[in-house]
Each structure stands twice: as C-alpha cells, then as structure tokens.
CSV table of C-alpha atoms and ligand atoms in Angstrom, one decimal:
chain,number,residue,atom,x,y,z
A,1,MET,CA,-17.1,-1.0,-0.8
A,2,ILE,CA,-16.7,2.4,-2.4
A,3,ILE,CA,-16.3,1.9,-6.1
A,4,GLN,CA,-13.8,4.3,-7.7
A,5,SER,CA,-14.0,2.7,-11.1
A,6,THR,CA,-15.6,-0.5,-12.5
A,7,SER,CA,-13.3,-1.3,-15.5
A,8,PRO,CA,-10.7,-1.8,-14.2
A,9,LEU,CA,-12.2,-2.5,-10.8
A,10,ASN,CA,-11.0,-0.1,-8.2
A,11,ALA,CA,-12.7,-0.1,-4.8
A,12,GLU,CA,-11.9,1.0,-1.3
A,13,THR,CA,-13.1,-0.1,2.1
A,14,PRO,CA,-15.4,2.4,3.9
A,15,ALA,CA,-13.5,3.8,6.9
A,16,VAL,CA,-15.9,2.5,9.5
A,17,THR,CA,-15.7,-1.1,8.1
A,18,LEU,CA,-11.9,-0.8,8.0
A,19,ARG,CA,-11.8,-0.1,11.7
A,20,SER,CA,-14.1,-3.0,12.6
A,21,ALA,CA,-11.4,-5.8,12.1
A,22,PHE,CA,-7.7,-5.6,12.8
A,23,ILE,CA,-7.1,-8.2,10.1
A,24,THR,CA,-9.1,-7.0,7.1
A,25,PRO,CA,-11.2,-9.8,5.5
A,26,GLN,CA,-10.4,-10.5,1.8
A,27,ALA,CA,-14.0,-9.6,0.9
A,28,GLU,CA,-13.6,-6.2,2.4
A,29,PHE,CA,-10.0,-5.6,1.3
A,30,TYR,CA,-9.5,-2.7,-1.2
A,31,ILE,CA,-8.9,-3.6,-4.8
A,32,ARG,CA,-6.6,-1.7,-7.1
A,33,ASN,CA,-6.4,-3.1,-10.6
A,34,HIS,CA,-4.8,-1.5,-13.7
A,35,GLY,CA,-6.4,-3.9,-16.1
A,36,ALA,CA,-8.7,-7.0,-16.3
A,37,VAL,CA,-8.2,-9.8,-13.7
A,38,PRO,CA,-6.4,-12.6,-15.6
A,39,LYS,CA,-7.9,-16.1,-15.4
A,40,ILE,CA,-5.1,-18.5,-14.2
A,41,GLU,CA,-5.5,-22.3,-13.6
A,42,ALA,CA,-3.5,-23.4,-10.5
A,43,GLY,CA,-2.6,-26.7,-12.1
A,44,GLY,CA,-0.9,-25.2,-15.1
A,45,TYR,CA,0.8,-22.4,-13.2
A,46,ARG,CA,4.6,-22.1,-13.4
A,47,LEU,CA,6.7,-19.4,-11.8
A,48,LYS,CA,9.9,-18.6,-13.7
A,49,ILE,CA,13.0,-17.2,-12.1
A,50,GLY,CA,15.9,-16.0,-14.3
A,51,GLY,CA,18.2,-13.2,-15.1
A,52,ARG,CA,21.4,-12.9,-13.0
A,53,VAL,CA,21.1,-16.2,-11.3
A,54,ALA,CA,23.3,-19.3,-11.4
A,55,THR,CA,20.4,-21.6,-12.2
A,56,GLU,CA,17.1,-20.6,-13.8
A,57,LEU,CA,14.1,-22.1,-12.1
A,58,GLU,CA,10.6,-23.0,-13.1
A,59,LEU,CA,8.4,-24.0,-10.2
A,60,THR,CA,4.8,-25.3,-9.9
A,61,LEU,CA,2.8,-24.2,-6.8
A,62,ASP,CA,3.4,-27.7,-5.3
A,63,GLU,CA,7.2,-27.4,-5.8
A,64,LEU,CA,7.2,-23.9,-4.2
A,65,HIS,CA,5.4,-25.3,-1.1
A,66,THR,CA,7.5,-28.4,-0.7
A,67,ARG,CA,10.9,-27.0,-1.5
A,68,PHE,CA,10.6,-23.9,0.7
A,69,PRO,CA,9.5,-23.3,4.3
A,70,GLU,CA,6.2,-21.5,4.9
A,71,ARG,CA,6.5,-18.0,6.1
A,72,ARG,CA,3.7,-15.9,7.6
A,73,VAL,CA,3.7,-12.1,7.8
A,74,VAL,CA,1.1,-9.6,9.1
A,75,ALA,CA,1.5,-6.6,6.9
A,76,VAL,CA,-0.5,-3.7,5.5
A,77,MET,CA,-1.0,-3.4,1.8
A,78,GLN,CA,-1.4,0.2,1.0
A,79,CYS,CA,-1.8,2.1,-2.2
A,80,ALA,CA,0.6,5.0,-2.8
A,81,GLY,CA,-2.6,6.9,-3.6
A,82,ASN,CA,-4.3,6.2,-0.3
A,83,ARG,CA,-5.9,9.5,1.0
A,84,ARG,CA,-5.3,11.2,-2.3
A,85,ALA,CA,-8.7,12.9,-2.1
A,86,ASP,CA,-7.3,15.2,0.6
A,87,MET,CA,-4.8,16.6,-2.0
A,88,ASN,CA,-7.6,17.6,-4.3
A,89,GLN,CA,-8.6,20.2,-1.7
A,90,VAL,CA,-5.3,22.0,-2.2
A,91,LYS,CA,-5.2,21.7,-6.0
A,92,SER,CA,-6.7,18.9,-8.2
A,93,VAL,CA,-4.5,15.9,-8.8
A,94,GLU,CA,-4.6,12.9,-11.3
A,95,GLY,CA,-5.9,9.5,-10.4
A,96,ASP,CA,-8.8,8.0,-8.4
A,97,PRO,CA,-9.7,10.2,-5.4
A,98,TRP,CA,-9.2,7.6,-2.7
A,99,GLY,CA,-10.2,8.3,0.8
A,100,PRO,CA,-8.4,6.6,3.7
A,101,GLY,CA,-9.6,3.1,2.7
A,102,ALA,CA,-7.0,2.2,0.0
A,103,ILE,CA,-5.3,0.2,2.7
A,104,GLY,CA,-5.8,-3.1,4.5
A,105,ASN,CA,-4.0,-5.3,7.0
A,106,ALA,CA,-3.6,-9.0,6.3
A,107,GLU,CA,-1.9,-12.1,7.4
A,108,TRP,CA,0.0,-13.2,4.3
A,109,THR,CA,1.3,-16.8,3.9
A,110,GLY,CA,3.7,-18.0,1.3
A,111,VAL,CA,7.5,-18.5,1.0
A,112,SER,CA,10.3,-16.0,1.4
A,113,LEU,CA,11.3,-14.5,-2.0
A,114,ALA,CA,14.9,-14.6,-0.5
A,115,ALA,CA,14.8,-18.4,-0.2
A,116,VAL,CA,13.7,-18.8,-3.8
A,117,LEU,CA,16.3,-16.4,-5.0
A,118,LYS,CA,19.0,-18.1,-3.0
A,119,ALA,CA,18.0,-21.5,-4.5
A,120,ALA,CA,18.5,-20.0,-7.9
A,121,GLY,CA,22.0,-18.9,-6.9
A,122,VAL,CA,21.3,-15.2,-7.0
A,123,ALA,CA,24.3,-12.8,-7.5
A,124,SER,CA,24.7,-10.9,-4.3
A,125,ALA,CA,26.2,-7.8,-5.9
A,126,ALA,CA,24.9,-4.5,-4.5
A,127,GLY,CA,22.9,-2.3,-6.8
A,128,LEU,CA,20.9,-5.1,-8.5
A,129,HIS,CA,17.2,-5.1,-8.9
A,130,VAL,CA,14.5,-7.8,-8.9
A,131,ALA,CA,11.9,-7.3,-11.6
A,132,PHE,CA,8.5,-8.9,-11.6
A,133,THR,CA,6.3,-9.6,-14.6
A,134,SER,CA,2.6,-10.3,-14.1
A,135,HIS,CA,-0.1,-11.9,-16.3
A,136,ASP,CA,-2.3,-8.8,-16.6
A,137,GLU,CA,-2.1,-6.0,-19.1
A,138,PHE,CA,-2.9,-2.3,-18.8
A,139,VAL,CA,-3.2,0.4,-21.4
A,140,PHE,CA,-0.7,3.3,-21.2
A,141,ARG,CA,-0.9,6.1,-23.7
A,142,GLY,CA,-2.9,3.9,-26.1
A,143,GLU,CA,-0.5,1.0,-26.0
A,144,LYS,CA,-0.8,-2.3,-24.1
A,145,PHE,CA,1.9,-3.3,-21.5
A,146,LEU,CA,2.2,-6.2,-19.1
A,147,TYR,CA,2.2,-5.1,-15.4
A,148,GLU,CA,6.0,-5.0,-14.6
A,149,VAL,CA,7.7,-3.4,-11.7
A,150,SER,CA,10.9,-3.9,-9.7
A,151,ILE,CA,12.4,-3.6,-6.2
A,152,PRO,CA,16.1,-3.3,-5.1
A,153,LEU,CA,17.7,-6.8,-4.6
A,154,GLU,CA,18.7,-5.6,-1.1
A,155,LYS,CA,15.0,-5.4,-0.1
A,156,ALA,CA,14.1,-8.6,-2.0
A,157,LEU,CA,16.6,-10.5,0.1
A,158,THR,CA,14.9,-9.5,3.4
A,159,ARG,CA,13.0,-12.5,4.8
A,160,ASP,CA,9.5,-10.8,5.0
A,161,VAL,CA,9.2,-10.2,1.3
A,162,LEU,CA,6.9,-13.0,0.3
A,163,LEU,CA,5.7,-14.9,-2.7
A,164,ALA,CA,2.3,-15.2,-1.2
A,165,THR,CA,-0.4,-17.7,-2.0
A,166,GLY,CA,-2.6,-17.1,1.1
A,167,MET,CA,-4.3,-14.3,2.8
A,168,ASN,CA,-5.9,-14.6,6.2
A,169,GLY,CA,-5.7,-18.4,6.1
A,170,GLU,CA,-7.5,-18.6,2.7
A,171,PRO,CA,-6.1,-18.9,-0.8
A,172,LEU,CA,-5.9,-15.5,-2.6
A,173,THR,CA,-9.1,-14.7,-4.4
A,174,PRO,CA,-8.7,-13.8,-8.1
A,175,ALA,CA,-9.0,-10.0,-7.3
A,176,HIS,CA,-6.1,-10.2,-4.9
A,177,GLY,CA,-3.7,-12.1,-7.2
A,178,PHE,CA,-4.6,-15.8,-7.3
A,179,PRO,CA,-2.7,-18.0,-7.4
A,180,LEU,CA,0.4,-16.1,-6.4
A,181,ARG,CA,1.4,-12.5,-5.7
A,182,VAL,CA,4.4,-10.7,-4.2
A,183,VAL,CA,4.0,-9.0,-0.9
A,184,VAL,CA,6.7,-6.3,-0.2
A,185,PRO,CA,6.0,-5.1,3.4
A,186,GLY,CA,6.6,-1.4,4.0
A,187,TYR,CA,6.5,-0.6,0.3
A,188,ALA,CA,3.8,1.0,-1.8
A,189,GLY,CA,1.2,-1.6,-3.0
A,190,ALA,CA,2.3,-1.0,-6.6
A,191,ARG,CA,5.5,-3.0,-5.8
A,192,SER,CA,3.5,-6.0,-4.7
A,193,PRO,CA,2.5,-7.5,-8.1
A,194,LYS,CA,-0.5,-9.8,-8.2
A,195,TRP,CA,-0.8,-12.8,-10.7
A,196,LEU,CA,3.0,-13.1,-10.8
A,197,ALA,CA,4.4,-14.8,-14.0
A,198,SER,CA,8.2,-14.4,-13.7
A,199,ILE,CA,11.0,-12.9,-11.7
A,200,SER,CA,14.3,-11.6,-13.2
A,201,VAL,CA,17.4,-10.4,-11.4
A,202,GLN,CA,18.9,-7.5,-13.3
A,203,ASP,CA,21.3,-4.6,-13.3
A,204,CYS,CA,18.6,-1.9,-13.6
A,205,GLU,CA,15.1,-1.0,-12.5
A,206,GLU,CA,12.4,-2.5,-14.8
A,207,ASP,CA,12.1,-0.2,-17.8
A,208,GLY,CA,8.4,-0.3,-18.5
A,209,PRO,CA,6.0,2.6,-17.7
A,210,MET,CA,4.6,1.0,-14.5
A,211,GLN,CA,8.0,1.4,-13.0
A,212,THR,CA,9.5,4.4,-14.7
A,213,VAL,CA,6.5,6.7,-15.2
A,214,GLU,CA,3.8,5.6,-12.7
A,215,TYR,CA,4.5,5.6,-8.9
A,216,ARG,CA,7.2,8.3,-9.0
A,217,LEU,CA,7.2,11.2,-6.6
A,218,PHE,CA,7.5,14.6,-8.4
A,219,PRO,CA,8.3,18.0,-7.0
A,220,PRO,CA,5.4,20.3,-6.3
A,221,GLY,CA,6.0,22.4,-9.5
A,222,THR,CA,5.7,19.4,-11.8
A,223,ARG,CA,2.7,19.2,-14.1
A,224,LYS,CA,1.6,16.5,-16.5
A,225,GLU,CA,3.3,18.4,-19.4
A,226,THR,CA,6.7,18.6,-17.6
A,227,ALA,CA,6.7,15.2,-16.0
A,228,ALA,CA,8.7,13.5,-18.8
A,229,THR,CA,11.7,15.6,-18.2
A,230,ASP,CA,11.4,16.6,-14.5
A,231,PRO,CA,13.4,14.8,-11.8
A,232,ASN,CA,11.6,12.3,-9.7
A,233,ILE,CA,12.0,9.7,-7.1
A,234,VAL,CA,10.8,6.1,-7.2
A,235,ILE,CA,8.1,5.4,-4.6
A,236,ASN,CA,9.1,2.4,-2.5
A,237,GLU,CA,8.8,2.9,1.3
A,238,MET,CA,5.6,4.4,2.5
A,239,PRO,CA,5.6,7.3,5.0
A,240,LEU,CA,4.1,7.5,8.5
A,241,ASN,CA,0.3,8.0,8.2
A,242,SER,CA,-2.9,7.8,10.3
A,243,ALA,CA,-6.6,8.2,9.7
A,244,ILE,CA,-9.8,8.7,11.7
A,245,CYS,CA,-12.2,5.9,10.8
A,246,VAL,CA,-15.0,6.4,13.3
A,247,PRO,CA,-16.9,8.7,13.3
A,248,ALA,CA,-17.2,8.8,9.5
A,249,ALA,CA,-16.7,12.1,7.8
A,250,GLY,CA,-19.9,14.1,7.8
A,251,ALA,CA,-21.5,12.0,10.6
A,252,ASN,CA,-23.9,13.3,13.2
A,253,VAL,CA,-22.5,12.6,16.7
A,254,GLY,CA,-24.3,12.9,20.0
A,255,ALA,CA,-22.9,15.6,22.3
A,256,GLY,CA,-20.8,14.4,25.3
A,257,GLY,CA,-18.3,11.6,25.4
A,258,ALA,CA,-17.7,10.3,21.8
A,259,ARG,CA,-15.3,7.5,20.9
A,260,ILE,CA,-12.9,8.4,18.1
A,261,GLU,CA,-11.2,5.5,16.4
A,262,GLY,CA,-8.7,5.0,13.6
A,263,TYR,CA,-5.5,3.4,12.4
A,264,ALA,CA,-1.9,4.5,12.2
A,265,VAL,CA,0.8,3.0,10.1
A,266,GLY,CA,4.6,3.6,10.5
A,267,THR,CA,6.5,0.8,8.9
A,268,ARG,CA,9.8,2.7,8.8
A,269,ASN,CA,10.1,3.8,12.4
A,270,GLY,CA,7.1,2.4,14.2
A,271,VAL,CA,4.1,4.2,15.6
A,272,GLY,CA,5.1,5.9,18.9
A,273,ARG,CA,2.1,8.0,19.7
A,274,VAL,CA,-1.2,9.1,18.2
A,275,GLU,CA,-2.9,12.3,19.2
A,276,VAL,CA,-6.4,13.6,18.4
A,277,SER,CA,-7.8,17.1,18.5
A,278,CYS,CA,-11.5,18.1,18.4
A,279,ASP,CA,-10.8,21.8,17.9
A,280,GLY,CA,-9.0,21.8,14.6
A,281,GLY,CA,-5.5,21.2,16.2
A,282,ALA,CA,-5.4,23.8,19.0
A,283,ASN,CA,-5.5,21.2,21.8
A,284,TRP,CA,-4.4,17.5,21.6
A,285,HIS,CA,-5.4,14.4,23.5
A,286,GLU,CA,-3.2,11.2,23.4
A,287,ALA,CA,-5.1,8.2,22.0
A,288,GLU,CA,-4.9,4.7,23.5
A,289,ILE,CA,-3.4,2.0,21.5
A,290,ALA,CA,-6.3,-0.4,21.0
A,291,ALA,CA,-4.5,-3.1,19.0
A,292,ARG,CA,-1.0,-3.7,17.8
A,293,ALA,CA,0.7,-6.7,16.1
A,294,ASP,CA,4.2,-7.9,16.9
A,295,SER,CA,5.0,-7.2,13.2
A,296,ARG,CA,6.5,-3.9,12.3
A,297,TRP,CA,4.7,-4.1,9.0
A,298,SER,CA,1.2,-4.1,10.5
A,299,TRP,CA,-1.0,-1.1,11.2
A,300,THR,CA,-1.9,0.0,14.8
A,301,PHE,CA,-5.4,0.7,15.9
A,302,TRP,CA,-6.0,3.5,18.3
A,303,SER,CA,-9.0,5.1,20.1
A,304,VAL,CA,-9.8,7.9,22.4
A,305,ILE,CA,-13.0,9.2,24.1
A,306,LEU,CA,-13.4,13.0,23.8
A,307,ASP,CA,-16.0,15.3,25.2
A,308,LEU,CA,-17.4,17.0,22.1
A,309,PRO,CA,-19.2,20.3,22.5
A,310,PRO,CA,-22.3,20.7,20.2
A,311,GLY,CA,-21.8,22.4,16.8
A,312,ASP,CA,-19.7,21.8,13.7
A,313,ARG,CA,-16.4,20.3,14.8
A,314,GLU,CA,-13.2,19.3,13.0
A,315,LEU,CA,-11.6,16.2,14.4
A,316,VAL,CA,-7.9,15.9,13.6
A,317,ALA,CA,-5.5,13.0,14.1
A,318,ARG,CA,-1.7,12.9,13.8
A,319,SER,CA,0.9,10.3,14.7
A,320,PHE,CA,4.5,10.4,15.8
A,321,ASP,CA,7.0,7.6,15.0
A,322,ASP,CA,9.5,6.1,17.5
A,323,ALA,CA,12.1,8.7,16.4
A,324,GLY,CA,9.7,11.5,17.4
A,325,ALA,CA,8.9,12.7,13.9
A,326,CYS,CA,5.3,13.7,13.2
A,327,GLN,CA,3.2,13.6,10.0
A,328,PRO,CA,3.2,16.9,8.1
A,329,GLU,CA,0.5,19.3,9.3
A,330,ASP,CA,-0.9,20.3,5.9
A,331,CYS,CA,-1.4,18.6,2.5
A,332,ARG,CA,0.2,21.7,0.9
A,333,GLU,CA,3.6,20.5,2.3
A,334,VAL,CA,3.4,17.2,0.3
A,335,TRP,CA,1.2,18.0,-2.7
A,336,ASN,CA,2.3,16.5,-6.0
A,337,PHE,CA,0.4,16.4,-9.2
A,338,LYS,CA,-0.2,12.6,-9.1
A,339,GLY,CA,-1.5,12.8,-5.5
A,340,TYR,CA,0.9,10.2,-4.0
A,341,LEU,CA,1.9,9.8,-0.3
A,342,ALA,CA,-0.9,12.0,1.2
A,343,ASN,CA,0.0,11.7,4.8
A,344,ALA,CA,-0.9,15.1,6.3
A,345,TRP,CA,-2.8,15.2,9.6
A,346,HIS,CA,-6.2,13.6,9.0
A,347,ARG,CA,-9.1,16.0,9.3
A,348,VAL,CA,-12.8,14.9,9.6
A,349,ALA,CA,-15.7,17.3,9.8
A,350,VAL,CA,-18.6,16.1,12.1
A,351,ARG,CA,-21.8,17.7,13.5
A,352,VAL,CA,-22.2,17.3,17.2
A,353,GLY,CA,-25.5,17.4,19.0
B,1,MTE,N1,-0.3,-7.5,-11.6
B,1,MTE,C1,-0.8,-6.4,-10.9
B,1,MTE,N2,-0.3,-6.2,-9.6
B,1,MTE,C2,-0.7,-5.2,-8.9
B,1,MTE,C3,-1.6,-4.2,-9.5
B,1,MTE,C4,-2.1,-4.4,-10.8
B,1,MTE,O1,-2.9,-3.7,-11.3
B,1,MTE,N3,-1.6,-5.6,-11.5
B,1,MTE,N4,-1.9,-3.1,-8.7
B,1,MTE,C5,-1.0,-2.7,-7.7
B,1,MTE,C6,-1.4,-1.7,-6.8
B,1,MTE,S1,-1.2,-0.1,-7.4
B,1,MTE,C7,-1.8,-1.9,-5.5
B,1,MTE,S2,-2.1,-0.6,-4.5
B,1,MTE,C8,-2.0,-3.3,-5.0
B,1,MTE,C9,-3.4,-3.5,-4.5
B,1,MTE,O2,-3.5,-4.8,-4.0
B,1,MTE,P1,-5.0,-5.4,-3.7
B,1,MTE,O3,-5.8,-5.1,-4.9
B,1,MTE,O4,-4.8,-6.8,-3.4
B,1,MTE,O5,-5.5,-4.6,-2.6
B,1,MTE,O6,-1.7,-4.3,-6.0
B,1,MTE,C10,-0.6,-3.9,-6.8
B,1,MTE,N5,-0.3,-5.1,-7.7
B,2,MO,MO1,-1.7,1.4,-5.7
C-alpha cells in the first residue's frame, strides 16, 4: 500500500495491484480514515433508527440479519479525492495527494437501507434527508466532531444502498467499518460511513462540518480564505473516470507490443468505450473490455496492446459513457482548491526501449 498518512491511516492501492483483481481483496483495499478506528464489540452493537419515522428502531446485528433479506451488490468505493495528485500539477490543492488507487471494487453484503427505513415507517415526503452518525471522531479547526454525513432520502430508498456487514464474503475488517457500514453505490466514498451508530430521517442535510464544509465542490476561483462564503455544491454522484494501471507511471517498457491495462468507472451512464493513445492524444486506439460486472455500480477493466516506439512516451486513457460524453481532456477544466473529482484524461509517462 502507498501510505498517505499514518495517523489517521490513509493508504491507497498501488495501480498495478489494483488491476490484478476485479474484486479488490480487503487487505489491498484503500483506507480513508478521518480519525482513529473505533473498537466496537459485535455483541453489544445496536443500530438506532429515528427522526421522521413512525416507529423508532434499535437493532442488534442478529435482528438486522433475521428481520431483513440479505442483499448483495458489487460496487466501487471511491474517494472524492481519487487522482487528486493530477490537480497539483495545475496548481497545488489541499488534501492527501492520492494517485489513481483511492478506489476499489467489492462485493458488499448486508441489508437494504430502504427495507429498514420502511420497517421504521419512514415518511415518504420528497426533500427529506437521511443522516448517519458514526462512532469515530475527527478534529476540525481544533474541535472534535463525530463523523456525520447525510444523503437524500430519495437515494436512500433505492434498493442497492446497503447497511453492509460483509465485504467479499468476509466480515468487514475494523479498517473498513466493522461491524457495519453504509454503502451508497455511485456516490463519493465520504457518503458511505463506516462504524455506523445511528440513522436519522430529517428535513435538512446533516449540519456538521463533514457534510457542510468537507466534500463540497467549489468553483475554480475559490480559495481557502473565501470558502466560507462562496457558493458550492454537495459532492454525491461521482463522475465518469478512468485510469491506466499497467504499466505503472515511470516504468521502463520493452519496445514493441506492450499491454496497457486499466479501469474505467461510470456509475451514472455506464462505460461505453475506452480509448488509449501512446502519442499524448494525437491518435487513439479502442481498448477491449477485459471484465465487466452485471452491476452498474462496478468498475470495468479494459486492456489494449499497442506498438510502442522507443523513447519517452506519454500514454493517455479516456472513456466515453453510454450517452457519448467523454471525460474532460485537461485537469484545468475541473480544478478546484480541494482537489475533488479529478477525472481528466489519465496520462502516464513511460520510457520505452
Ligand atoms: N465513520 C467514517 N466513515 C467514513 C470515513 C471516516 O473517516 N469515518 N471516511 C469516508 C471516506 S472519505 C471514504 S473515501 C470511505 C473510504 O472507505 P474505506 O476506507 O473502506 O476504503 O469511507 C468513508 N466513510
Ligand atoms: Mo474520501
């Protein structure tokens, strides 16, 4: 793993490792923590559901599994800061300089959040939000806060949003949220809280800093000093993205036919086509789809064999979604001071020969 920080622990999967398994093993799955991992005993664990519901619930893990049908979803978990390092090349940004490995694809098991909310008799009014409170704390401007975020009730009532206890057929490890986390497919990882303590249906977005200050998309002119008053958008859905994983950036590659491999992720409109260039974007070659899941929330693996002439080469990958839209060409088009949603064409420099 590539360690970004040790306390809290933030680590990403090396790109070559990422591309070696379509379902990312837990031990290789990136870790993004804002504070210390809380120690939770499964036996004493209770999940509370309250707020705008007809009946408040308090459920043990056993009750959760016996009262609600199991649901299984293959989905990527992806940090809003994935590929942030690329933005630093335009102008420096805040936050850990993640490469393309702040993402992983897992088979999550648990129960539908929608089923639990319905059992609590959730109000079905439009415009409500579902807030999550976790057991871990983080420090924000010198003060301690619990990790708290929210998602629109409309999204929470879709059947693939999970209260997950399992990952790839194993219980969640402490790093990934044991004993229970939320998985919100298609959304930024920040909206999938680990170590979940309680759920509340409410009129507004959660009002803590993790929801209202972090994980917001600001216009390109915003600086740290102006962020408090500048307009911004909540980061929920993740944009179309792709990355070259093999060869690794800076690798030496033999001249002749070289296999280029990577991932593409398009949870909004699917991944229609992936193209790779070995001349910085002048000419493009369509990649083959190497693996795909029958889940729209999964990533897609692609590969292509290209004849690489000797010398310093820039490999570029870009994907198109099912509606024909492409990733932005340049990071300049999407630059923001927090370095979120870096989804420009992915460029990797290699030496051939
Ligand atoms: N309680 C809690 N949940 C959390 C976080 C956290 O720090 N605390 N980090 C979030 C962020 S920003 C991401 S990207 C994902 C990462 O999940 P992972 O560490 O299992 O890969 O968890 C999210 N859920
Ligand atoms: Mo994240």
